[in-house]
Amino acid sequence: VTVEEWVHLNDQPPLWSRDPKDVTDEEYKNFYKATFKQYQDPVLWHHFKGDSGPVSFRALIFVPESLPEDYWQSPQSTQQDTRLMVKRVFITSEFGDHKLPKWMSWIKVIIDADDLPLNVSRETLQSNRFLKQIKNIVTARFIQTMTKTAEEDPEKYLQVLKTYNTIMKLGVIESAMEGKSGNRDKLTGLIRWDTTLRNNISLQDYVDARKEGQNQIFFLANIGQSIENMRHSVFVEKLVARGYEVVLMTDTMDEILVSNLRVFGNMRFQDAAKKGLQYGDEDVEKEKKDLEKFKEDYKPLVDFFVKSTKEAVKDETRHNSTSTSQKWADWNIVIGIEMHAQLKTRRKLFSESNERITLFDAAFPGTLPVIRLKKTLNSNCISLAIRAALALQAEIQSRSAFDRKHYFYGDLPVGYQITQNYAPFARNGHVNLPKSRKQVRIKQVQIEQDTAKSFSSGSERTEYDLNRAGMALLEIVSQPDMTSPEEAGEYVKTLQTILRSVGVSDGMMEAGSLRCDVNVSIHRDGEPLGTRTEIKNLNSVRSVVLATRAEVSRQIRLLTSTPSSQAIIQQTLTFDEDAVQVIPLRTKEGVEDYRYMPDPNLPNILIGSKQVDEVRHNMIRQGIAIGNSKNGFKFGIDAIRDRLYRLLDIPNDGKSPGVDGITRDIEILMQLDAGKSVGWDGEAVSGAVEFFENAIGGTGADHTHLTSRRDPKTVLNWMIHEMLGQLAFRKVPFSQSRMTAQMLGEIIDAVESGKITSTNGKYLLRHLLDLKVTKIPRFRKIEAESTASSGFSISDLIEELGLSKSSSVPELDSWCEQAMEELPTAVQSVQEGDAN
């Protein structure tokens, strides 16, 4: 018989039940990381005990170092980690309607109640007063912890606020909306702002230091602007001159907070940018007289300045509208752009995978591209390339071929890139720039392989991700038709919109699926073209504009100091956005340096008219092309706009009396539709435009049957002004809305038929957006495309909510009599002849 010896390794009780004085910081940190599966230490914690009615408890609250990655992506509370224990035994972390609010959903909490039975049921818990009070207890203790930290360790508190300052603002907004003024005011006191005079101050600090007689909190809101720029804003100059301090707000939450808070410390908020701003200390008559005297005394000087600067003002105005800088007036700017767009396809160009590296992508000796009789390469790439060429009005070549472009760089394992130089896929297209009213010619469109992705982890080390190597790219090469940085930015933005609208590329520049190489040269009138430089891998429209400006300024500076074309070296540059300057990478290769040669492993691509027609017909069926061979075709965003204009009976130029509001709504609808995801391999993805077309009652599967069961203008008005407004109020993206086109259509039908009033229709819309489907079993599957097939009935809901208009005369008489009884003053006024 073997008798095992049990050794008690840890004789300490659970951490939360110990005296806080006996627990070390290291123990708190280790407990937090082990219990909540975290890798970073908490920034704050609070260990306490308390009583709530008959229930005594001990608790631990932890504040994480960072928020969950998806915190700001969800309008509702994210998954919470509040754990209720009873006598050290875990009971639940599901609190139902009593869960923490969105602004505190990230906090980590353990509460151990001593006076609840271990076998307590979920139903008993839900009705127990203690469970209902946990949210208030945790909220109050969190605010207490933050307040204590702010008072005792201001430096640490400012570090915490780098993550949680915006969270506090959200807490103020939610508390105000729930009517919890106590939490609202305490949280407001914890928020910090910069002002025209100080950094990181609270509103209480502002109130305490206010100017004598001041009864307003002056603020200036400008989202994303730097504090230094705001301190020199024209909107704060007069206030500062009068001795007022102005709170500077740069967060998206600030203006919402102010609208919910309105008053702090008996002082109301006042926007410094508001027209007709009143300071509160004006002597109106005196200031008026002083101003008149000032104008009279300085009129000769003012007239002189007005006259001498009139032309300069005109030039600056012209610069702001056409963005041609006055300092570049003597120079001609020549810009061409090579756009590299990743095709939205599931496979790489010459290998099976699109998610990981293959031997061919890594250039293992002896590996060859995937060759099949009818699938020499990813056939979907050909279809997407045809789409792009059609949208760019380019000439698709019946024969195109692949070439090897040789250069040696770490992101190109094999030492050459497969591209199309001698026989590209398409030639001679164009892009129309709507703002500049200019047409930029497309030289050629070519299919090529993407390179690996490089990561610099220090001045001496660069790493490469080969998973991207071999992905299908479409290179679109423009002619050098652009003459300003702003035109270059508009070209990139327009081309991005075109490629997304026809489903060729998702165009996510920040993710690297759309990149630009900008070629820049300058010369004076009568001189030959200057030496061209190339700025590589720009991944935002802003970067394109700033980098081009920086390079033009650099070239002008070089040519002005050294008046010779040799001052500019043909080289490849990179752009440092933080420093707003271009940095040379290497000497730019010429065409001969790339040693282009036909790729012997790949046959030609042969495209017939039948294949082009099939792609075009598929685009028409998806609603991203319209037209015919006789009158021509429109593609992408132009086709969608043309179809919507036809549906709403608007002239093609959008100019007709009374249609301004409708065209504006159409543009909002199209902008909303442009934000939808792009499907793989040209697959259609539903968006706002398809929702609208379904709501009006059908345009046909191929989007060519332009008739509707409901008035399109009525549907557009409901969708833009009612539905989108309510979604925006709830901070719910259109793509996540529960509302279906059929449901919106049925609401409109009920209103138009007179079954319910317009007011009740809007109420019904709001009710559906807020409806918790899981709590009403017979209203199930609200996400379904058709309410008829899901068992969900708008008519039933109208009856359920009592929204129907009554046509019964006795019932109407009864309501009128009841109203007269309850409103005797109004009745007397009417009897006395007051019709209002």
PDB file of C-alpha atoms in Angstrom, residues 226 425 467 562 595 603 726:
ATOM      1  CA  SER A 226      -2.174  70.467 -33.467  1.00  0.00           C
ATOM      2  CA  PHE A 425      -2.202  44.347 -71.323  1.00  0.00           C
ATOM      3  CA  ASN A 467       3.962  36.038 -48.093  1.00  0.00           C
ATOM      4  CA  THR A 562      23.197  75.784 -59.125  1.00  0.00           C
ATOM      5  CA  ARG A 595      17.704  44.553 -68.954  1.00  0.00           C
ATOM      6  CA  PRO A 603       3.241  32.078 -73.016  1.00  0.00           C
ATOM      7  CA  GLN A 726     -30.995  57.387 -36.793  1.00  0.00           C
TER       8      GLN A 726
END
